[in-house]
């Protein structure tokens, strides 16, 4: 069986890439719901419905663990999916919060994310529950998601837009910044340039790998070593568009299939 990853688009590939590297024997099935992107502007009820549909689809394909490789879906649907699914479900917000608290020296932590994640206050609540003395500054950066989906994260013009949007959090003088949307690490360089070299960037998608490993070990879900693994990718949007960003990011050719929204309903 496989480890399943879900996101609204290519963002969760930042998590899947690390999983591909760290778990060489594990099958990976990835689902990007690009036809319904951006999740950041949808209501919690809609996100819950999408997350249920996608988890049903992935379970049908044979996953043994579900990783919600999307902060917005983690904020709105993690506890629901944990309740209703009988496989382990792992979200990115707790591991990201813990990594940020551990790495921050001055305990001034910034969080950038979709408007949906920011409104949910999921990071604020989680970070405060880990350490009550942290000052938290939050900022919605919705424009970064279409930039990443369209491959706009390289030019000077892209840098200008990113820096412009980050001005409020730059002014907050944070020492640590959580990239609280899985799309953002794809434009990590631009974010680091804007924030300055001494601000520590936290990628919750990397932090979650430890949790996945622990779940595999504890529940004895490891594949046998002789196994040749498979990687499969699904999108509800355009296969070509998904391929454009995904193959560059993963640095390999991949098999992508289109899923119509009708089959999810
Ligand atoms: N990648 C998603 C996240 O981490 O929140 C959301 C992107 C979006 O659909 N707005």
JSON list of C-alpha atoms in Angstrom, two decimals, residues 20-231:
[
{"chain": "A", "resi": 20, "resn": "UNK", "atom": "CA", "xyz": [10.21, 10.41, -1.92]},
{"chain": "A", "resi": 21, "resn": "UNK", "atom": "CA", "xyz": [13.75, 11.12, -0.73]},
{"chain": "A", "resi": 22, "resn": "UNK", "atom": "CA", "xyz": [13.38, 9.84, 2.85]},
{"chain": "A", "resi": 23, "resn": "UNK", "atom": "CA", "xyz": [11.29, 6.72, 2.15]},
{"chain": "A", "resi": 24, "resn": "UNK", "atom": "CA", "xyz": [12.88, 5.02, -0.86]},
{"chain": "A", "resi": 25, "resn": "UNK", "atom": "CA", "xyz": [10.76, 1.87, -0.53]},
{"chain": "A", "resi": 26, "resn": "UNK", "atom": "CA", "xyz": [7.39, 3.50, -0.10]},
{"chain": "A", "resi": 27, "resn": "UNK", "atom": "CA", "xyz": [4.75, 3.89, -2.81]},
{"chain": "A", "resi": 28, "resn": "UNK", "atom": "CA", "xyz": [3.46, 7.42, -3.10]},
{"chain": "A", "resi": 29, "resn": "UNK", "atom": "CA", "xyz": [0.07, 8.55, -4.41]},
{"chain": "A", "resi": 30, "resn": "UNK", "atom": "CA", "xyz": [-0.40, 12.30, -4.76]},
{"chain": "A", "resi": 31, "resn": "UNK", "atom": "CA", "xyz": [-3.63, 14.20, -5.36]},
{"chain": "A", "resi": 32, "resn": "UNK", "atom": "CA", "xyz": [-3.75, 17.88, -6.43]},
{"chain": "A", "resi": 33, "resn": "UNK", "atom": "CA", "xyz": [-7.24, 19.39, -6.57]},
{"chain": "A", "resi": 34, "resn": "UNK", "atom": "CA", "xyz": [-6.33, 22.11, -9.03]},
{"chain": "A", "resi": 35, "resn": "UNK", "atom": "CA", "xyz": [-9.82, 22.46, -10.49]},
{"chain": "A", "resi": 36, "resn": "UNK", "atom": "CA", "xyz": [-11.00, 23.81, -7.13]},
{"chain": "A", "resi": 37, "resn": "UNK", "atom": "CA", "xyz": [-7.95, 25.88, -6.17]},
{"chain": "A", "resi": 38, "resn": "UNK", "atom": "CA", "xyz": [-7.49, 28.15, -4.26]},
{"chain": "A", "resi": 39, "resn": "UNK", "atom": "CA", "xyz": [-8.60, 26.46, -1.03]},
{"chain": "A", "resi": 40, "resn": "UNK", "atom": "CA", "xyz": [-7.64, 29.58, 0.90]},
{"chain": "A", "resi": 41, "resn": "UNK", "atom": "CA", "xyz": [-10.78, 31.41, -0.19]},
{"chain": "A", "resi": 42, "resn": "UNK", "atom": "CA", "xyz": [-13.23, 28.52, 0.40]},
{"chain": "A", "resi": 43, "resn": "UNK", "atom": "CA", "xyz": [-15.40, 28.04, 3.49]},
{"chain": "A", "resi": 44, "resn": "UNK", "atom": "CA", "xyz": [-14.42, 25.45, 6.13]},
{"chain": "A", "resi": 45, "resn": "UNK", "atom": "CA", "xyz": [-17.50, 23.40, 5.12]},
{"chain": "A", "resi": 46, "resn": "UNK", "atom": "CA", "xyz": [-16.42, 23.26, 1.48]},
{"chain": "A", "resi": 47, "resn": "UNK", "atom": "CA", "xyz": [-12.89, 22.24, 2.45]},
{"chain": "A", "resi": 48, "resn": "UNK", "atom": "CA", "xyz": [-14.25, 19.48, 4.67]},
{"chain": "A", "resi": 49, "resn": "UNK", "atom": "CA", "xyz": [-16.32, 18.16, 1.78]},
{"chain": "A", "resi": 50, "resn": "UNK", "atom": "CA", "xyz": [-13.37, 18.25, -0.66]},
{"chain": "A", "resi": 51, "resn": "UNK", "atom": "CA", "xyz": [-11.10, 16.58, 1.87]},
{"chain": "A", "resi": 52, "resn": "UNK", "atom": "CA", "xyz": [-13.58, 13.75, 2.41]},
{"chain": "A", "resi": 53, "resn": "UNK", "atom": "CA", "xyz": [-14.00, 13.20, -1.33]},
{"chain": "A", "resi": 54, "resn": "UNK", "atom": "CA", "xyz": [-10.24, 13.12, -1.89]},
{"chain": "A", "resi": 55, "resn": "UNK", "atom": "CA", "xyz": [-9.56, 10.82, 1.05]},
{"chain": "A", "resi": 56, "resn": "UNK", "atom": "CA", "xyz": [-12.23, 8.39, -0.24]},
{"chain": "A", "resi": 57, "resn": "UNK", "atom": "CA", "xyz": [-10.57, 8.47, -3.66]},
{"chain": "A", "resi": 58, "resn": "UNK", "atom": "CA", "xyz": [-7.12, 7.81, -2.21]},
{"chain": "A", "resi": 59, "resn": "UNK", "atom": "CA", "xyz": [-8.29, 5.05, 0.12]},
{"chain": "A", "resi": 60, "resn": "UNK", "atom": "CA", "xyz": [-9.90, 3.41, -2.88]},
{"chain": "A", "resi": 61, "resn": "UNK", "atom": "CA", "xyz": [-6.48, 3.50, -4.58]},
{"chain": "A", "resi": 62, "resn": "UNK", "atom": "CA", "xyz": [-4.96, 1.70, -1.61]},
{"chain": "A", "resi": 63, "resn": "UNK", "atom": "CA", "xyz": [-3.30, 4.14, 0.78]},
{"chain": "A", "resi": 64, "resn": "UNK", "atom": "CA", "xyz": [-2.24, 3.14, 4.29]},
{"chain": "A", "resi": 65, "resn": "UNK", "atom": "CA", "xyz": [-1.55, 6.66, 5.62]},
{"chain": "A", "resi": 66, "resn": "UNK", "atom": "CA", "xyz": [-3.05, 10.01, 4.57]},
{"chain": "A", "resi": 67, "resn": "UNK", "atom": "CA", "xyz": [-0.86, 13.11, 4.75]},
{"chain": "A", "resi": 68, "resn": "UNK", "atom": "CA", "xyz": [-2.83, 16.33, 4.44]},
{"chain": "A", "resi": 69, "resn": "UNK", "atom": "CA", "xyz": [-0.07, 18.20, 2.61]},
{"chain": "A", "resi": 70, "resn": "UNK", "atom": "CA", "xyz": [-2.07, 21.42, 2.70]},
{"chain": "A", "resi": 71, "resn": "UNK", "atom": "CA", "xyz": [-2.24, 23.82, 5.62]},
{"chain": "A", "resi": 72, "resn": "UNK", "atom": "CA", "xyz": [-5.72, 25.10, 4.76]},
{"chain": "A", "resi": 73, "resn": "UNK", "atom": "CA", "xyz": [-7.15, 21.58, 4.64]},
{"chain": "A", "resi": 74, "resn": "UNK", "atom": "CA", "xyz": [-5.26, 20.66, 7.82]},
{"chain": "A", "resi": 75, "resn": "UNK", "atom": "CA", "xyz": [-6.76, 23.69, 9.58]},
{"chain": "A", "resi": 76, "resn": "UNK", "atom": "CA", "xyz": [-10.32, 22.84, 8.56]},
{"chain": "A", "resi": 77, "resn": "UNK", "atom": "CA", "xyz": [-10.49, 19.09, 8.05]},
{"chain": "A", "resi": 78, "resn": "UNK", "atom": "CA", "xyz": [-7.77, 17.29, 10.06]},
{"chain": "A", "resi": 79, "resn": "UNK", "atom": "CA", "xyz": [-9.91, 16.50, 13.08]},
{"chain": "A", "resi": 80, "resn": "UNK", "atom": "CA", "xyz": [-12.84, 15.40, 10.91]},
{"chain": "A", "resi": 81, "resn": "UNK", "atom": "CA", "xyz": [-10.72, 13.04, 8.81]},
{"chain": "A", "resi": 82, "resn": "UNK", "atom": "CA", "xyz": [-9.04, 11.64, 11.92]},
{"chain": "A", "resi": 83, "resn": "UNK", "atom": "CA", "xyz": [-12.50, 10.87, 13.27]},
{"chain": "A", "resi": 84, "resn": "UNK", "atom": "CA", "xyz": [-14.00, 9.24, 10.21]},
{"chain": "A", "resi": 85, "resn": "UNK", "atom": "CA", "xyz": [-11.08, 7.41, 8.57]},
{"chain": "A", "resi": 86, "resn": "UNK", "atom": "CA", "xyz": [-9.64, 4.18, 9.87]},
{"chain": "A", "resi": 87, "resn": "UNK", "atom": "CA", "xyz": [-6.13, 4.86, 8.58]},
{"chain": "A", "resi": 88, "resn": "UNK", "atom": "CA", "xyz": [-3.70, 7.30, 10.26]},
{"chain": "A", "resi": 89, "resn": "UNK", "atom": "CA", "xyz": [-4.15, 10.93, 9.14]},
{"chain": "A", "resi": 90, "resn": "UNK", "atom": "CA", "xyz": [-1.28, 13.39, 9.50]},
{"chain": "A", "resi": 91, "resn": "UNK", "atom": "CA", "xyz": [-1.49, 17.19, 9.15]},
{"chain": "A", "resi": 92, "resn": "UNK", "atom": "CA", "xyz": [1.25, 19.78, 8.72]},
{"chain": "A", "resi": 93, "resn": "UNK", "atom": "CA", "xyz": [0.34, 22.44, 11.28]},
{"chain": "A", "resi": 94, "resn": "UNK", "atom": "CA", "xyz": [1.46, 20.79, 14.51]},
{"chain": "A", "resi": 95, "resn": "UNK", "atom": "CA", "xyz": [4.86, 19.68, 13.17]},
{"chain": "A", "resi": 96, "resn": "UNK", "atom": "CA", "xyz": [5.40, 23.14, 11.65]},
{"chain": "A", "resi": 97, "resn": "UNK", "atom": "CA", "xyz": [4.49, 24.89, 14.88]},
{"chain": "A", "resi": 98, "resn": "UNK", "atom": "CA", "xyz": [6.77, 22.68, 16.95]},
{"chain": "A", "resi": 99, "resn": "UNK", "atom": "CA", "xyz": [9.69, 23.21, 14.56]},
{"chain": "A", "resi": 100, "resn": "UNK", "atom": "CA", "xyz": [9.15, 26.99, 14.70]},
{"chain": "A", "resi": 101, "resn": "UNK", "atom": "CA", "xyz": [9.06, 27.11, 18.51]},
{"chain": "A", "resi": 102, "resn": "UNK", "atom": "CA", "xyz": [12.20, 25.00, 18.71]},
{"chain": "A", "resi": 103, "resn": "UNK", "atom": "CA", "xyz": [14.18, 27.03, 16.21]},
{"chain": "A", "resi": 104, "resn": "UNK", "atom": "CA", "xyz": [13.14, 30.55, 17.27]},
{"chain": "A", "resi": 105, "resn": "UNK", "atom": "CA", "xyz": [15.61, 32.30, 19.59]},
{"chain": "A", "resi": 106, "resn": "UNK", "atom": "CA", "xyz": [13.74, 35.52, 20.26]},
{"chain": "A", "resi": 107, "resn": "UNK", "atom": "CA", "xyz": [10.31, 33.89, 20.27]},
{"chain": "A", "resi": 108, "resn": "UNK", "atom": "CA", "xyz": [9.00, 36.30, 17.66]},
{"chain": "A", "resi": 109, "resn": "UNK", "atom": "CA", "xyz": [7.44, 34.00, 15.08]},
{"chain": "A", "resi": 110, "resn": "UNK", "atom": "CA", "xyz": [5.75, 35.08, 11.86]},
{"chain": "A", "resi": 111, "resn": "UNK", "atom": "CA", "xyz": [3.26, 32.91, 10.01]},
{"chain": "A", "resi": 112, "resn": "UNK", "atom": "CA", "xyz": [2.41, 33.43, 6.35]},
{"chain": "A", "resi": 113, "resn": "UNK", "atom": "CA", "xyz": [-0.40, 31.34, 4.90]},
{"chain": "A", "resi": 114, "resn": "UNK", "atom": "CA", "xyz": [-3.65, 31.44, 2.93]},
{"chain": "A", "resi": 115, "resn": "UNK", "atom": "CA", "xyz": [-6.41, 33.70, 4.23]},
{"chain": "A", "resi": 116, "resn": "UNK", "atom": "CA", "xyz": [-8.33, 30.57, 5.23]},
{"chain": "A", "resi": 117, "resn": "UNK", "atom": "CA", "xyz": [-5.49, 29.28, 7.41]},
{"chain": "A", "resi": 118, "resn": "UNK", "atom": "CA", "xyz": [-4.90, 32.71, 8.95]},
{"chain": "A", "resi": 119, "resn": "UNK", "atom": "CA", "xyz": [-8.60, 33.16, 9.74]},
{"chain": "A", "resi": 120, "resn": "UNK", "atom": "CA", "xyz": [-8.76, 29.73, 11.38]},
{"chain": "A", "resi": 121, "resn": "UNK", "atom": "CA", "xyz": [-6.02, 30.86, 13.83]},
{"chain": "A", "resi": 122, "resn": "UNK", "atom": "CA", "xyz": [-4.79, 27.25, 13.73]},
{"chain": "A", "resi": 123, "resn": "UNK", "atom": "CA", "xyz": [-1.10, 28.25, 13.91]},
{"chain": "A", "resi": 124, "resn": "UNK", "atom": "CA", "xyz": [-1.63, 30.80, 16.67]},
{"chain": "A", "resi": 125, "resn": "UNK", "atom": "CA", "xyz": [-3.51, 28.29, 18.79]},
{"chain": "A", "resi": 126, "resn": "UNK", "atom": "CA", "xyz": [-1.06, 25.48, 18.16]},
{"chain": "A", "resi": 127, "resn": "UNK", "atom": "CA", "xyz": [2.08, 27.57, 18.72]},
{"chain": "A", "resi": 128, "resn": "UNK", "atom": "CA", "xyz": [0.65, 29.05, 21.94]},
{"chain": "A", "resi": 129, "resn": "UNK", "atom": "CA", "xyz": [-0.29, 25.59, 23.18]},
{"chain": "A", "resi": 130, "resn": "UNK", "atom": "CA", "xyz": [3.35, 24.54, 22.74]},
{"chain": "A", "resi": 131, "resn": "UNK", "atom": "CA", "xyz": [4.85, 27.72, 24.22]},
{"chain": "A", "resi": 132, "resn": "UNK", "atom": "CA", "xyz": [2.72, 30.44, 25.72]},
{"chain": "A", "resi": 133, "resn": "UNK", "atom": "CA", "xyz": [5.47, 33.07, 25.63]},
{"chain": "A", "resi": 134, "resn": "UNK", "atom": "CA", "xyz": [5.81, 33.32, 21.88]},
{"chain": "A", "resi": 135, "resn": "UNK", "atom": "CA", "xyz": [4.74, 36.47, 20.09]},
{"chain": "A", "resi": 136, "resn": "UNK", "atom": "CA", "xyz": [2.99, 35.48, 16.86]},
{"chain": "A", "resi": 137, "resn": "UNK", "atom": "CA", "xyz": [2.49, 37.67, 13.81]},
{"chain": "A", "resi": 138, "resn": "UNK", "atom": "CA", "xyz": [0.26, 36.42, 10.98]},
{"chain": "A", "resi": 139, "resn": "UNK", "atom": "CA", "xyz": [-0.14, 37.50, 7.38]},
{"chain": "A", "resi": 140, "resn": "UNK", "atom": "CA", "xyz": [-2.24, 36.15, 4.53]},
{"chain": "A", "resi": 141, "resn": "UNK", "atom": "CA", "xyz": [-0.31, 35.89, 1.25]},
{"chain": "A", "resi": 142, "resn": "UNK", "atom": "CA", "xyz": [-2.89, 34.56, -1.24]},
{"chain": "A", "resi": 143, "resn": "UNK", "atom": "CA", "xyz": [-1.12, 35.91, -4.32]},
{"chain": "A", "resi": 144, "resn": "UNK", "atom": "CA", "xyz": [1.83, 33.52, -3.88]},
{"chain": "A", "resi": 145, "resn": "UNK", "atom": "CA", "xyz": [-0.31, 30.47, -4.68]},
{"chain": "A", "resi": 146, "resn": "UNK", "atom": "CA", "xyz": [-1.25, 31.35, -8.29]},
{"chain": "A", "resi": 147, "resn": "UNK", "atom": "CA", "xyz": [2.32, 32.58, -8.80]},
{"chain": "A", "resi": 148, "resn": "UNK", "atom": "CA", "xyz": [3.66, 29.14, -7.88]},
{"chain": "A", "resi": 149, "resn": "UNK", "atom": "CA", "xyz": [0.97, 27.27, -9.85]},
{"chain": "A", "resi": 150, "resn": "UNK", "atom": "CA", "xyz": [1.82, 29.33, -12.94]},
{"chain": "A", "resi": 151, "resn": "UNK", "atom": "CA", "xyz": [5.58, 28.91, -12.53]},
{"chain": "A", "resi": 152, "resn": "UNK", "atom": "CA", "xyz": [6.16, 32.56, -11.64]},
{"chain": "A", "resi": 153, "resn": "UNK", "atom": "CA", "xyz": [8.79, 32.36, -8.94]},
{"chain": "A", "resi": 154, "resn": "UNK", "atom": "CA", "xyz": [12.03, 33.16, -10.70]},
{"chain": "A", "resi": 155, "resn": "UNK", "atom": "CA", "xyz": [12.15, 36.64, -12.19]},
{"chain": "A", "resi": 156, "resn": "UNK", "atom": "CA", "xyz": [13.00, 39.98, -10.62]},
{"chain": "A", "resi": 157, "resn": "UNK", "atom": "CA", "xyz": [9.41, 41.00, -11.16]},
{"chain": "A", "resi": 158, "resn": "UNK", "atom": "CA", "xyz": [8.29, 37.97, -9.10]},
{"chain": "A", "resi": 159, "resn": "UNK", "atom": "CA", "xyz": [10.77, 38.98, -6.37]},
{"chain": "A", "resi": 160, "resn": "UNK", "atom": "CA", "xyz": [9.28, 42.47, -6.30]},
{"chain": "A", "resi": 161, "resn": "UNK", "atom": "CA", "xyz": [5.75, 41.17, -5.80]},
{"chain": "A", "resi": 162, "resn": "UNK", "atom": "CA", "xyz": [6.81, 38.78, -3.05]},
{"chain": "A", "resi": 163, "resn": "UNK", "atom": "CA", "xyz": [8.77, 41.47, -1.19]},
{"chain": "A", "resi": 164, "resn": "UNK", "atom": "CA", "xyz": [5.86, 43.88, -1.53]},
{"chain": "A", "resi": 165, "resn": "UNK", "atom": "CA", "xyz": [3.39, 41.41, -0.01]},
{"chain": "A", "resi": 166, "resn": "UNK", "atom": "CA", "xyz": [5.75, 40.53, 2.85]},
{"chain": "A", "resi": 167, "resn": "UNK", "atom": "CA", "xyz": [6.32, 44.15, 3.97]},
{"chain": "A", "resi": 168, "resn": "UNK", "atom": "CA", "xyz": [3.97, 43.95, 7.01]},
{"chain": "A", "resi": 169, "resn": "UNK", "atom": "CA", "xyz": [5.71, 40.86, 8.40]},
{"chain": "A", "resi": 170, "resn": "UNK", "atom": "CA", "xyz": [9.17, 42.25, 7.59]},
{"chain": "A", "resi": 171, "resn": "UNK", "atom": "CA", "xyz": [8.22, 45.25, 9.76]},
{"chain": "A", "resi": 172, "resn": "UNK", "atom": "CA", "xyz": [7.22, 42.91, 12.62]},
{"chain": "A", "resi": 173, "resn": "UNK", "atom": "CA", "xyz": [10.87, 41.98, 13.05]},
{"chain": "A", "resi": 174, "resn": "UNK", "atom": "CA", "xyz": [10.32, 38.27, 13.43]},
{"chain": "A", "resi": 175, "resn": "UNK", "atom": "CA", "xyz": [13.33, 35.99, 13.85]},
{"chain": "A", "resi": 176, "resn": "UNK", "atom": "CA", "xyz": [11.50, 32.95, 12.46]},
{"chain": "A", "resi": 177, "resn": "UNK", "atom": "CA", "xyz": [8.94, 32.69, 9.67]},
{"chain": "A", "resi": 178, "resn": "UNK", "atom": "CA", "xyz": [6.66, 29.70, 9.12]},
{"chain": "A", "resi": 179, "resn": "UNK", "atom": "CA", "xyz": [5.88, 29.06, 5.46]},
{"chain": "A", "resi": 180, "resn": "UNK", "atom": "CA", "xyz": [2.35, 28.05, 6.41]},
{"chain": "A", "resi": 181, "resn": "UNK", "atom": "CA", "xyz": [1.18, 27.12, 2.93]},
{"chain": "A", "resi": 182, "resn": "UNK", "atom": "CA", "xyz": [2.75, 24.16, 1.18]},
{"chain": "A", "resi": 183, "resn": "UNK", "atom": "CA", "xyz": [3.11, 26.14, -2.04]},
{"chain": "A", "resi": 184, "resn": "UNK", "atom": "CA", "xyz": [5.51, 28.65, -0.49]},
{"chain": "A", "resi": 185, "resn": "UNK", "atom": "CA", "xyz": [8.67, 26.53, -0.21]},
{"chain": "A", "resi": 186, "resn": "UNK", "atom": "CA", "xyz": [8.72, 26.38, -4.03]},
{"chain": "A", "resi": 187, "resn": "UNK", "atom": "CA", "xyz": [9.45, 30.14, -3.89]},
{"chain": "A", "resi": 188, "resn": "UNK", "atom": "CA", "xyz": [11.62, 29.86, -0.79]},
{"chain": "A", "resi": 189, "resn": "UNK", "atom": "CA", "xyz": [14.50, 31.86, -2.33]},
{"chain": "A", "resi": 190, "resn": "UNK", "atom": "CA", "xyz": [12.27, 34.86, -3.01]},
{"chain": "A", "resi": 191, "resn": "UNK", "atom": "CA", "xyz": [10.85, 34.72, 0.51]},
{"chain": "A", "resi": 192, "resn": "UNK", "atom": "CA", "xyz": [14.31, 34.44, 2.08]},
{"chain": "A", "resi": 193, "resn": "UNK", "atom": "CA", "xyz": [15.59, 37.35, -0.03]},
{"chain": "A", "resi": 194, "resn": "UNK", "atom": "CA", "xyz": [12.68, 39.51, 1.09]},
{"chain": "A", "resi": 195, "resn": "UNK", "atom": "CA", "xyz": [12.98, 38.62, 4.78]},
{"chain": "A", "resi": 196, "resn": "UNK", "atom": "CA", "xyz": [16.78, 38.86, 4.96]},
{"chain": "A", "resi": 197, "resn": "UNK", "atom": "CA", "xyz": [19.32, 36.11, 5.49]},
{"chain": "A", "resi": 198, "resn": "UNK", "atom": "CA", "xyz": [19.07, 36.04, 9.29]},
{"chain": "A", "resi": 199, "resn": "UNK", "atom": "CA", "xyz": [15.36, 35.18, 9.44]},
{"chain": "A", "resi": 200, "resn": "UNK", "atom": "CA", "xyz": [14.92, 31.40, 9.85]},
{"chain": "A", "resi": 201, "resn": "UNK", "atom": "CA", "xyz": [12.37, 29.90, 7.50]},
{"chain": "A", "resi": 202, "resn": "UNK", "atom": "CA", "xyz": [10.35, 26.91, 8.70]},
{"chain": "A", "resi": 203, "resn": "UNK", "atom": "CA", "xyz": [8.92, 24.43, 6.20]},
{"chain": "A", "resi": 204, "resn": "UNK", "atom": "CA", "xyz": [6.17, 22.41, 7.94]},
{"chain": "A", "resi": 205, "resn": "UNK", "atom": "CA", "xyz": [6.28, 19.96, 5.04]},
{"chain": "A", "resi": 206, "resn": "UNK", "atom": "CA", "xyz": [9.79, 18.96, 6.04]},
{"chain": "A", "resi": 207, "resn": "UNK", "atom": "CA", "xyz": [8.93, 18.91, 9.73]},
{"chain": "A", "resi": 208, "resn": "UNK", "atom": "CA", "xyz": [6.06, 16.47, 9.09]},
{"chain": "A", "resi": 209, "resn": "UNK", "atom": "CA", "xyz": [8.39, 13.80, 7.67]},
{"chain": "A", "resi": 210, "resn": "UNK", "atom": "CA", "xyz": [9.39, 12.83, 11.21]},
{"chain": "A", "resi": 211, "resn": "UNK", "atom": "CA", "xyz": [5.73, 12.23, 12.08]},
{"chain": "A", "resi": 212, "resn": "UNK", "atom": "CA", "xyz": [5.22, 10.09, 8.98]},
{"chain": "A", "resi": 213, "resn": "UNK", "atom": "CA", "xyz": [8.27, 8.02, 9.85]},
{"chain": "A", "resi": 214, "resn": "UNK", "atom": "CA", "xyz": [7.10, 7.55, 13.42]},
{"chain": "A", "resi": 215, "resn": "UNK", "atom": "CA", "xyz": [3.65, 6.42, 12.24]},
{"chain": "A", "resi": 216, "resn": "UNK", "atom": "CA", "xyz": [5.16, 3.94, 9.78]},
{"chain": "A", "resi": 217, "resn": "UNK", "atom": "CA", "xyz": [7.43, 2.52, 12.49]},
{"chain": "A", "resi": 218, "resn": "UNK", "atom": "CA", "xyz": [4.88, 2.41, 15.30]},
{"chain": "A", "resi": 219, "resn": "UNK", "atom": "CA", "xyz": [2.17, 0.75, 13.23]},
{"chain": "A", "resi": 220, "resn": "UNK", "atom": "CA", "xyz": [4.59, -1.48, 11.40]},
{"chain": "A", "resi": 221, "resn": "UNK", "atom": "CA", "xyz": [3.51, -0.19, 8.00]},
{"chain": "A", "resi": 222, "resn": "UNK", "atom": "CA", "xyz": [6.89, -0.35, 6.27]},
{"chain": "A", "resi": 223, "resn": "UNK", "atom": "CA", "xyz": [7.13, -1.93, 2.82]},
{"chain": "A", "resi": 224, "resn": "UNK", "atom": "CA", "xyz": [9.57, -4.76, 2.34]},
{"chain": "A", "resi": 225, "resn": "UNK", "atom": "CA", "xyz": [13.05, -3.74, 1.18]},
{"chain": "A", "resi": 226, "resn": "UNK", "atom": "CA", "xyz": [12.93, -5.81, -2.00]},
{"chain": "A", "resi": 227, "resn": "UNK", "atom": "CA", "xyz": [9.92, -3.83, -3.20]},
{"chain": "A", "resi": 228, "resn": "UNK", "atom": "CA", "xyz": [10.26, -1.49, -6.22]},
{"chain": "A", "resi": 229, "resn": "UNK", "atom": "CA", "xyz": [8.15, 1.50, -5.43]},
{"chain": "A", "resi": 230, "resn": "UNK", "atom": "CA", "xyz": [5.65, 3.35, -7.58]},
{"chain": "A", "resi": 231, "resn": "UNK", "atom": "CA", "xyz": [4.87, 7.06, -7.68]}
]
